[in-house]
Tab-separated table of C-alpha atoms and ligand atoms in Angstrom:
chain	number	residue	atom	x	y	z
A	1	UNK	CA	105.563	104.368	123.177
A	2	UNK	CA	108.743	102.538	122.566
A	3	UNK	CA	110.908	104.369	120.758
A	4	UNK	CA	112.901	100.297	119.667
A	5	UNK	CA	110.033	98.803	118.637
A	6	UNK	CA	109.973	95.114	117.450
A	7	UNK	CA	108.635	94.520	114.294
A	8	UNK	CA	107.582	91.910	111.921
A	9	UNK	CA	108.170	93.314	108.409
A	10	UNK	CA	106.410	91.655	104.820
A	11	UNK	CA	107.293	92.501	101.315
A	12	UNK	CA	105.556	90.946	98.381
A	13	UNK	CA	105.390	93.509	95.973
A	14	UNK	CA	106.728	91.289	93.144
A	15	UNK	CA	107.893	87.660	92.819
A	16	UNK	CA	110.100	87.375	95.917
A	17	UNK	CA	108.479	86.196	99.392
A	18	UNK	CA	109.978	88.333	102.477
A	19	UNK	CA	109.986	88.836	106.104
A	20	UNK	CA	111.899	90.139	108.515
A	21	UNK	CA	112.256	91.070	112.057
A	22	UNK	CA	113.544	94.675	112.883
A	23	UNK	CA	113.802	95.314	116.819
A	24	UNK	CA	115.432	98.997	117.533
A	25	UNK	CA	116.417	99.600	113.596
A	26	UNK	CA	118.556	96.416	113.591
A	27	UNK	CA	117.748	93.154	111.436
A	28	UNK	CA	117.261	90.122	113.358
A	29	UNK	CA	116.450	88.291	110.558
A	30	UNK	CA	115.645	88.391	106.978
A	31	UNK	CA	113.628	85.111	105.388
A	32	UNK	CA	113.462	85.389	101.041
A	33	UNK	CA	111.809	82.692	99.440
A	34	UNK	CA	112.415	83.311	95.564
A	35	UNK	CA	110.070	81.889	92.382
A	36	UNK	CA	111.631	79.943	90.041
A	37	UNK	CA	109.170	79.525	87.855
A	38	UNK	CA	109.278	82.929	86.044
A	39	UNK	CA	111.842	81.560	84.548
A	40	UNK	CA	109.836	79.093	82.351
A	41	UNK	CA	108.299	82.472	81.316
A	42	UNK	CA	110.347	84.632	80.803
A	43	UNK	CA	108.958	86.798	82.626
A	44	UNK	CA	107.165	87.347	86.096
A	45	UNK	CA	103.612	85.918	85.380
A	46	UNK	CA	101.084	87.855	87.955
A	47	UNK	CA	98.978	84.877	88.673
A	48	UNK	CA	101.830	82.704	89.115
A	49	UNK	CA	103.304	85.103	91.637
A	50	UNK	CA	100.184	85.478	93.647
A	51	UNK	CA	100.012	81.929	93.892
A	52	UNK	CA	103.345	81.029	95.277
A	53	UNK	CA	103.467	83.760	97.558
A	54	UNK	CA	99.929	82.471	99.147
A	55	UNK	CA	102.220	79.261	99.374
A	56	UNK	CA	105.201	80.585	100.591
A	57	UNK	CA	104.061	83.724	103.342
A	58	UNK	CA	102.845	81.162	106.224
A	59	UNK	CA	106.652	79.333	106.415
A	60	UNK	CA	108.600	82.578	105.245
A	61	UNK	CA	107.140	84.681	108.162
A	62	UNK	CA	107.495	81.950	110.532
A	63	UNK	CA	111.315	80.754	109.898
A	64	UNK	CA	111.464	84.688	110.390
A	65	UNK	CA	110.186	84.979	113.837
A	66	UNK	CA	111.886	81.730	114.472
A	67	UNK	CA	115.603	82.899	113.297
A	68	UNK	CA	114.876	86.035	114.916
A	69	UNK	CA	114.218	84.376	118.191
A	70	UNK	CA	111.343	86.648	118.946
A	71	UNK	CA	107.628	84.796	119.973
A	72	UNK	CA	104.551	87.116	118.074
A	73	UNK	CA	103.846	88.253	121.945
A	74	UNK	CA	106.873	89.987	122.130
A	75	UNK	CA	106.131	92.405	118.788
A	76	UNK	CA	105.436	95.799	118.718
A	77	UNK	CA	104.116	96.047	114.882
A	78	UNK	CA	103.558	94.458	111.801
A	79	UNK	CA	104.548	96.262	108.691
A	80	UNK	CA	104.174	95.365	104.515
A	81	UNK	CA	104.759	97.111	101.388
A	82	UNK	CA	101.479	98.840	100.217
A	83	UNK	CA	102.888	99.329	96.905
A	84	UNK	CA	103.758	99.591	93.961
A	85	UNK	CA	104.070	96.532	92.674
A	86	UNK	CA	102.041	93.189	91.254
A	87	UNK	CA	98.004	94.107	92.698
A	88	UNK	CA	97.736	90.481	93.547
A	89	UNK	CA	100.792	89.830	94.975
A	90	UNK	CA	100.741	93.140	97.347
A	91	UNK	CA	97.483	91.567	98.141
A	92	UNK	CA	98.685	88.527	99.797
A	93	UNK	CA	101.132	90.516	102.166
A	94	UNK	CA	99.153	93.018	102.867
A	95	UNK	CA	96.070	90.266	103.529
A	96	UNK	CA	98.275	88.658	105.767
A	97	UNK	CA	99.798	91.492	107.377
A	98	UNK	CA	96.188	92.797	108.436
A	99	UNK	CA	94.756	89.789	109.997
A	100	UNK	CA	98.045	88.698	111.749
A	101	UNK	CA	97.804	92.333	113.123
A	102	UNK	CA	93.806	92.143	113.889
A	103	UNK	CA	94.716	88.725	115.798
A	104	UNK	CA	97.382	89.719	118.451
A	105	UNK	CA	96.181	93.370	118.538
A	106	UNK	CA	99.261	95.253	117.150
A	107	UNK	CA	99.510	98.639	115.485
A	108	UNK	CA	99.830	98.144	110.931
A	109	UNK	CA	102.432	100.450	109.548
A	110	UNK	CA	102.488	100.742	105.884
A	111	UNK	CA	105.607	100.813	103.767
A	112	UNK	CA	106.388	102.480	100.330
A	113	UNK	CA	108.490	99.532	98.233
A	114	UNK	CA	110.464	102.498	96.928
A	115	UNK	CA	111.556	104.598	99.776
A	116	UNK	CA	112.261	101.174	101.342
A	117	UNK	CA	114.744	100.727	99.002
A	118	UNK	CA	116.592	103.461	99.444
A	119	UNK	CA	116.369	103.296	103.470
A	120	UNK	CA	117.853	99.651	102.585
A	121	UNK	CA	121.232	101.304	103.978
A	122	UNK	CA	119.682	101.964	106.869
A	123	UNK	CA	120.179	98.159	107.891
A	124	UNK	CA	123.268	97.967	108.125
A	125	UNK	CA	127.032	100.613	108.901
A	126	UNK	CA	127.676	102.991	107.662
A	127	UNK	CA	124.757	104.469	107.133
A	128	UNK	CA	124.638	107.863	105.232
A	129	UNK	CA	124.218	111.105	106.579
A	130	UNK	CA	121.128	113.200	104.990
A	131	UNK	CA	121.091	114.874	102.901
A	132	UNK	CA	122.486	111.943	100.387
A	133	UNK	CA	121.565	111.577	96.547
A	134	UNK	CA	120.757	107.956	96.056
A	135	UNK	CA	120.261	106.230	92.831
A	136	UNK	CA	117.283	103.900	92.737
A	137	UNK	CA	117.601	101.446	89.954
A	138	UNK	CA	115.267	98.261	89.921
A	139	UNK	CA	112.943	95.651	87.767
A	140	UNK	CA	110.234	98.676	87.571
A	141	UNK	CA	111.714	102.162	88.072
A	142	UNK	CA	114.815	103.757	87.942
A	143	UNK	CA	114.927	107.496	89.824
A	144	UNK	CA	117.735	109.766	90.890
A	145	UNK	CA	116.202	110.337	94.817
A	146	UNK	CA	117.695	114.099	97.143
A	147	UNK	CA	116.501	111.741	100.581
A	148	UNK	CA	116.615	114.750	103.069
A	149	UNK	CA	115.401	113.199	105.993
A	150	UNK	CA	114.341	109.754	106.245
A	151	UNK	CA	111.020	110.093	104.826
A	152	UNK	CA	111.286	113.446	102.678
A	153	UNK	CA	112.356	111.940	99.011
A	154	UNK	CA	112.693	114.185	96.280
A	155	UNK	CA	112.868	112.954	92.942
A	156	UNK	CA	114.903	114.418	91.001
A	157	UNK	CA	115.325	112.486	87.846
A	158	UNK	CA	113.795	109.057	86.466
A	159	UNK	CA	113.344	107.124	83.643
A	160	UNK	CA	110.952	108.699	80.833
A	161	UNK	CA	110.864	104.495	79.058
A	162	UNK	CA	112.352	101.231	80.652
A	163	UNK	CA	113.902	101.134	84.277
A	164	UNK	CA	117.270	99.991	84.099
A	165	UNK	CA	116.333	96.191	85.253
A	166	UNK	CA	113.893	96.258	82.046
A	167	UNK	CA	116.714	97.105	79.972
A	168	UNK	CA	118.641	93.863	81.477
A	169	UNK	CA	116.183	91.925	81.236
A	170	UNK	CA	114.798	92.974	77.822
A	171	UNK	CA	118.077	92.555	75.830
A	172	UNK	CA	118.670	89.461	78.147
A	173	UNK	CA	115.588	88.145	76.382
A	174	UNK	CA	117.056	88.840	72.835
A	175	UNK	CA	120.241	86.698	73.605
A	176	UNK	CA	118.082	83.966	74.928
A	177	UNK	CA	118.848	84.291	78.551
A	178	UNK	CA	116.495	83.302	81.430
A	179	UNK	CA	114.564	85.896	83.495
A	180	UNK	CA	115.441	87.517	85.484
A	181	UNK	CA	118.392	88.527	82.929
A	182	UNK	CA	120.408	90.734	84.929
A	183	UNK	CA	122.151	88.836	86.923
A	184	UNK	CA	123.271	86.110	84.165
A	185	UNK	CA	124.348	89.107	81.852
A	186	UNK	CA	126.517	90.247	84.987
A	187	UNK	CA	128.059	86.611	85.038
A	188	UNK	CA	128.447	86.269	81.749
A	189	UNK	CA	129.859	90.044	81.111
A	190	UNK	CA	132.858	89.180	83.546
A	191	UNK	CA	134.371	87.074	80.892
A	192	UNK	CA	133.565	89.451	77.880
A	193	UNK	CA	135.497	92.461	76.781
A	194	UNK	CA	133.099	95.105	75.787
A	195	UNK	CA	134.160	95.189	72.203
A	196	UNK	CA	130.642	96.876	70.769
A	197	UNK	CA	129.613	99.894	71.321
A	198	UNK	CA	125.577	99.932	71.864
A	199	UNK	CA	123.836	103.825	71.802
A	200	UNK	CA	124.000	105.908	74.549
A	201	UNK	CA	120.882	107.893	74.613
A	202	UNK	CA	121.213	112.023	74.340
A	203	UNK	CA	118.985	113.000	76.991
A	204	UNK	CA	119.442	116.223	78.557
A	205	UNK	CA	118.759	116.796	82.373
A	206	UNK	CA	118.464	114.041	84.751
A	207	UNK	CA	116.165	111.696	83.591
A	208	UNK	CA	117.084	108.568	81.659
A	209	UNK	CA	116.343	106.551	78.990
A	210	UNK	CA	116.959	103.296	77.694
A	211	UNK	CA	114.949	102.335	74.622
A	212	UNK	CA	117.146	103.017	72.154
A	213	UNK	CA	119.754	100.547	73.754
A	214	UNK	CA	117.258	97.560	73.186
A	215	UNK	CA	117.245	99.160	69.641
A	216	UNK	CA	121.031	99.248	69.022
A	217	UNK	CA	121.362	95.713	70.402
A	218	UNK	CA	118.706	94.093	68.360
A	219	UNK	CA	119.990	95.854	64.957
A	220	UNK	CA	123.470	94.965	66.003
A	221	UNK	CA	122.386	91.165	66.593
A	222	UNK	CA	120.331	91.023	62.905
A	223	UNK	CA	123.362	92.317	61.254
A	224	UNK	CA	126.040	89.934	62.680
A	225	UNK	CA	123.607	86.556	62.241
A	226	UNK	CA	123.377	88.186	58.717
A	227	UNK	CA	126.852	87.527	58.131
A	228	UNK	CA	127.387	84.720	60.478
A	229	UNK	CA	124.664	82.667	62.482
A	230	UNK	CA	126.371	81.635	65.340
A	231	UNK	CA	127.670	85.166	65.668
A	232	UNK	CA	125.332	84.961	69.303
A	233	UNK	CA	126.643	81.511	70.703
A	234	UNK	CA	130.205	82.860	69.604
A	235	UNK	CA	129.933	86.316	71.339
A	236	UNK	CA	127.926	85.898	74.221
A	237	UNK	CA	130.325	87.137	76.485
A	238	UNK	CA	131.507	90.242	74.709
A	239	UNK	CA	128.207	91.001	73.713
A	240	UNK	CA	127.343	90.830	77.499
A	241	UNK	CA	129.752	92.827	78.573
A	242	UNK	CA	129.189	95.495	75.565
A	243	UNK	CA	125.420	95.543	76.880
A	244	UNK	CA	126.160	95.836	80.771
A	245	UNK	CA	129.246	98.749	79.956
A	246	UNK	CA	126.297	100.681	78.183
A	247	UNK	CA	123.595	100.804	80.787
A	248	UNK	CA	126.191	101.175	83.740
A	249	UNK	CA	127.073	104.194	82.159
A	250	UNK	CA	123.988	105.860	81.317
A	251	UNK	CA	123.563	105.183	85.139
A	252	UNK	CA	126.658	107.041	86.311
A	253	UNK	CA	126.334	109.783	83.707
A	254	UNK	CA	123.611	110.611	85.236
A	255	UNK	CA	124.446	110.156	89.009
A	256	UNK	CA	127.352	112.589	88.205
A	257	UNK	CA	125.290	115.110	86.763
A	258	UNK	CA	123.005	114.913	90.041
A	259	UNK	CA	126.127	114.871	92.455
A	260	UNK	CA	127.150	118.333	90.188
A	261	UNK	CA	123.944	119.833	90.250
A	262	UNK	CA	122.861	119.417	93.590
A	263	UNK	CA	126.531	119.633	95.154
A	264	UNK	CA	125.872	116.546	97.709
A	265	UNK	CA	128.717	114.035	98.283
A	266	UNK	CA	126.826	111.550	100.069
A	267	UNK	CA	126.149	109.329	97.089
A	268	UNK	CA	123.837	105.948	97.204
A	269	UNK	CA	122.824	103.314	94.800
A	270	UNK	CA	120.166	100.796	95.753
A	271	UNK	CA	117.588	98.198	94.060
A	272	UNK	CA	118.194	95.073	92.149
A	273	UNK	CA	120.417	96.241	89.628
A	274	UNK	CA	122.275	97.686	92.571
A	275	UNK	CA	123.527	94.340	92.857
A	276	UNK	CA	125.468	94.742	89.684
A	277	UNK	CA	129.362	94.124	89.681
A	278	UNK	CA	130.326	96.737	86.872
A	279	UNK	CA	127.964	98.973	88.433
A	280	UNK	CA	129.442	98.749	92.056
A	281	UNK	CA	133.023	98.741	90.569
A	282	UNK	CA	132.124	101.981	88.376
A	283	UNK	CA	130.456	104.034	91.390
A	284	UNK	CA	133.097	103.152	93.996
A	285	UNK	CA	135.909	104.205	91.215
A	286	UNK	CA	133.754	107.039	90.024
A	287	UNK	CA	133.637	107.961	94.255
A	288	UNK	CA	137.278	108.128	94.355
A	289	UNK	CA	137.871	110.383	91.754
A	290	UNK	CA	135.093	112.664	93.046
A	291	UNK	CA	135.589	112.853	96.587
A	292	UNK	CA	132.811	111.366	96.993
A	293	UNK	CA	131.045	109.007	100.234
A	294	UNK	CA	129.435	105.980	98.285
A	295	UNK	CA	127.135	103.866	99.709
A	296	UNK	CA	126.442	99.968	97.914
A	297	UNK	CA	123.960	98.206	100.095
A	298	UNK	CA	125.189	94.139	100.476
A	299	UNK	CA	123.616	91.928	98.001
A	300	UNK	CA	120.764	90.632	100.153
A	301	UNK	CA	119.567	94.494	100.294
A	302	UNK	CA	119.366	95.682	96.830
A	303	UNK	CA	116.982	92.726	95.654
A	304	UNK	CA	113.582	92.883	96.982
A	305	UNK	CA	114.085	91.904	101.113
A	306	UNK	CA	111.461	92.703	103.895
A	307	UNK	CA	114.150	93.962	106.212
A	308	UNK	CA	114.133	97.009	104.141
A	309	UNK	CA	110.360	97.632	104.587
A	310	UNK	CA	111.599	96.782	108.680
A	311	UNK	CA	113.811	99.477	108.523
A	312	UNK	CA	111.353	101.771	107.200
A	313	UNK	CA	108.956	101.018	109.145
A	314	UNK	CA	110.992	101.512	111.583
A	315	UNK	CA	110.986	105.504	111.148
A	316	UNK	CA	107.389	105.447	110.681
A	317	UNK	CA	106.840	103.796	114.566
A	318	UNK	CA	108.943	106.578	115.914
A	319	UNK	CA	106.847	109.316	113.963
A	320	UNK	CA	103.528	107.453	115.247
A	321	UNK	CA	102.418	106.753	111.573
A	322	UNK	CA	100.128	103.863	111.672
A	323	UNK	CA	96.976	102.649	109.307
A	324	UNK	CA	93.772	100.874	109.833
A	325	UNK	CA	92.242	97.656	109.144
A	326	UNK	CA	90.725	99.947	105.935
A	327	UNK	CA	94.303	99.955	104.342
A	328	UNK	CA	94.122	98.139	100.827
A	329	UNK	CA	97.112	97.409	98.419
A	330	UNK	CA	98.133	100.041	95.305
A	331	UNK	CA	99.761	98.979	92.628
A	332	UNK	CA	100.885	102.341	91.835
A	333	UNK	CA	101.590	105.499	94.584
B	1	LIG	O1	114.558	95.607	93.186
B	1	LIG	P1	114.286	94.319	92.521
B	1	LIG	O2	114.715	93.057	93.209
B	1	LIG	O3	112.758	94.157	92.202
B	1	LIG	C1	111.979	95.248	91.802
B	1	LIG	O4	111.455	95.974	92.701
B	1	LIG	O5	111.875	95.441	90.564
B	1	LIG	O6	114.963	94.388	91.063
B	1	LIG	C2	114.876	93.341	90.153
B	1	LIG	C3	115.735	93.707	88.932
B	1	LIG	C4	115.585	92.718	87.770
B	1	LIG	O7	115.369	93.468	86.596
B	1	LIG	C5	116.935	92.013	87.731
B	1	LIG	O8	117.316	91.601	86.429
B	1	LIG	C6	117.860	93.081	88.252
B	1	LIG	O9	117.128	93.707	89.292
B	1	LIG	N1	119.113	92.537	88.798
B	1	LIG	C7	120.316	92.731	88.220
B	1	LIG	C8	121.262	92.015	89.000
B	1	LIG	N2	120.597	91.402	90.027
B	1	LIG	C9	119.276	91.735	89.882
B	1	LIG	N3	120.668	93.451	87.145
B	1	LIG	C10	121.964	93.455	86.802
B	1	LIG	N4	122.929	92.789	87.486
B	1	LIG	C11	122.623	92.062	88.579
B	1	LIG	N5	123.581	91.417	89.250
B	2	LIG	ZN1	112.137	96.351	94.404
């Protein structure tokens, strides 16, 4: 078997369209077609999703193959996300990935969305050396993850309410922001002073919890419009930054507390939220002071990408794990 296989990789857990091609662990390309029309939403709308990514997987795998240079003869395997994520829009990938398999006779590998995300660093230098603590913080979950060998996650801690994306996107909603919040908040934080204070949570232990931040931020909001009603338009900013300072850190609170507890110094943060500028500023500064090795996967890796699921898959080729034509989509695992 070759131990640098070529492979076409699919993701489509959610509301982003990706493929890749991984050939020998390295990313020869890495195709995203996004959804805009959440937005309208304000939210992702399942149907919606499914729709656009049955629009968008035919071009998106073949601009893939095409940037990639590589013809479909000269593939070793196909590999998409199994779950979790949106039924119907796992559906579509994993649809796809099946009968483009079935028709040029390749071996399916399937790929767990959230151990992809932490083997993100995987595509690209440094990578970390095992055993490393990585922080997995996205739209649906946010764990604390002891990866011991490329496949052997242990969680360790998680959320027991909203992952930290939710909370984003949640209080996002309240100040009238577009989904996918997160990333406007981060834009708009950058001019803001975090002048209030929003709850921390008191949670013991390593798992988190961020439903009393919504909380604090809606009671905060009432009681300001109160007083004065364009106390929102005239604080956006602050109020921004006040709501970004709070979750980033809950998130390296906890990450510390791991890093303590477990006594490992390779430290990783991956997922959407990974993306965050206070929270890449805050780990690398928190890294210094610790002594610790941090790992921040480039942008393109910590939102949903298919060369992720390429790198996993990756590891799976080498150990020989391969499905059937029988696999089906799960929303959950
Ligand atoms: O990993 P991901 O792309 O999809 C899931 O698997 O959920 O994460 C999406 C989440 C959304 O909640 C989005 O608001 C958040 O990541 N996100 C951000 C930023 N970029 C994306 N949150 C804060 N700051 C950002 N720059
Ligand atoms: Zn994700």
């Amino acid at each position: 078997m070759n131990s640098n296989p070529t492979i076409l990789a699919i993701e489509s857990s959610c509301d982003d369209t990706s493929a890749a091609v991984v050939s020998g662990g390295e990313v020869l390309s890495n195709v995203t077609a996004g959804q805009a029309i959440h937005a309208e939403f304000g939210g992702v709308v399942p149907e919606h999703a499914s729709r656009a990514h049955q629009r968008n997987i035919v071009p998106t795998v073949a601009v893939a193959l095409k940037r990639a240079n590589v013809l479909p003869e000269e593939l070793d395997a196909v590999a998409f996300t199994r779950g979790p994520g949106l039924i119907g829009s796992l559906m579509v990938g994993v649809s796809f990935a099946k009968a483009f398999a079935l028709a040029r006779g390749l071996p399916l590998i399937e790929v767990d969305h959230m151990k992809a995300h932490v083997l993100a660093h995987f595509a690209e230098d440094p990578k970390p050396r095992f055993p490393f603590l990585c922080l997995v913080v996205s739209g649906g979950h946010t764990q604390l993850v002891v990866v011991n060998s490329p496949l052997d996650h242990e969680i360790i801690g998680k959320t027991i309410d909203d992952a930290a994306g939710e909370a984003f996107d949640k209080t996002g909603k309240m100040l009238g922001l577009d989904y996918p919040a997160g990333p406007r908040i981060d834009k708009l934080a950058a001019s803001g002073k975090p002048v209030l204070a929003f709850a921390r949570p008191k949670m013991d232990g390593l798992d988190f919890s961020f439903s009393g931040l919504k909380t604090s931020v809606l009671y905060t909001l009432r009681k300001e419009i109160e007083q004065s009603p364009n106390y929102l338009q005239d604080n956006l900013a602050d109020i921004c930054a006040g709501v970004q300072q709070a979750i980033v850190d809950i998130l390296i609170h906890k990450i510390t507390k791991a890093a303590e507890q477990t006594g490992i110094k390779e430290i990783a943060v991956a997922g959407g939220v990974a993306a965050n500028s206070g929270l890449r500023k805050a780990l690398e500064q928190r890294g210094q002071e610790k002594g610790w090795n941090v790992y921040i996967p480039k942008l393109a890796y910590c939102t949903d990408n298919a060369a992720m699921i390429g790198v996993t898959a990756t590891f799976k080729y080498q150990l020989g794990q391969f499905v059937g034509q029988e696999v089906a989509p799960a929303a959950r695992l």
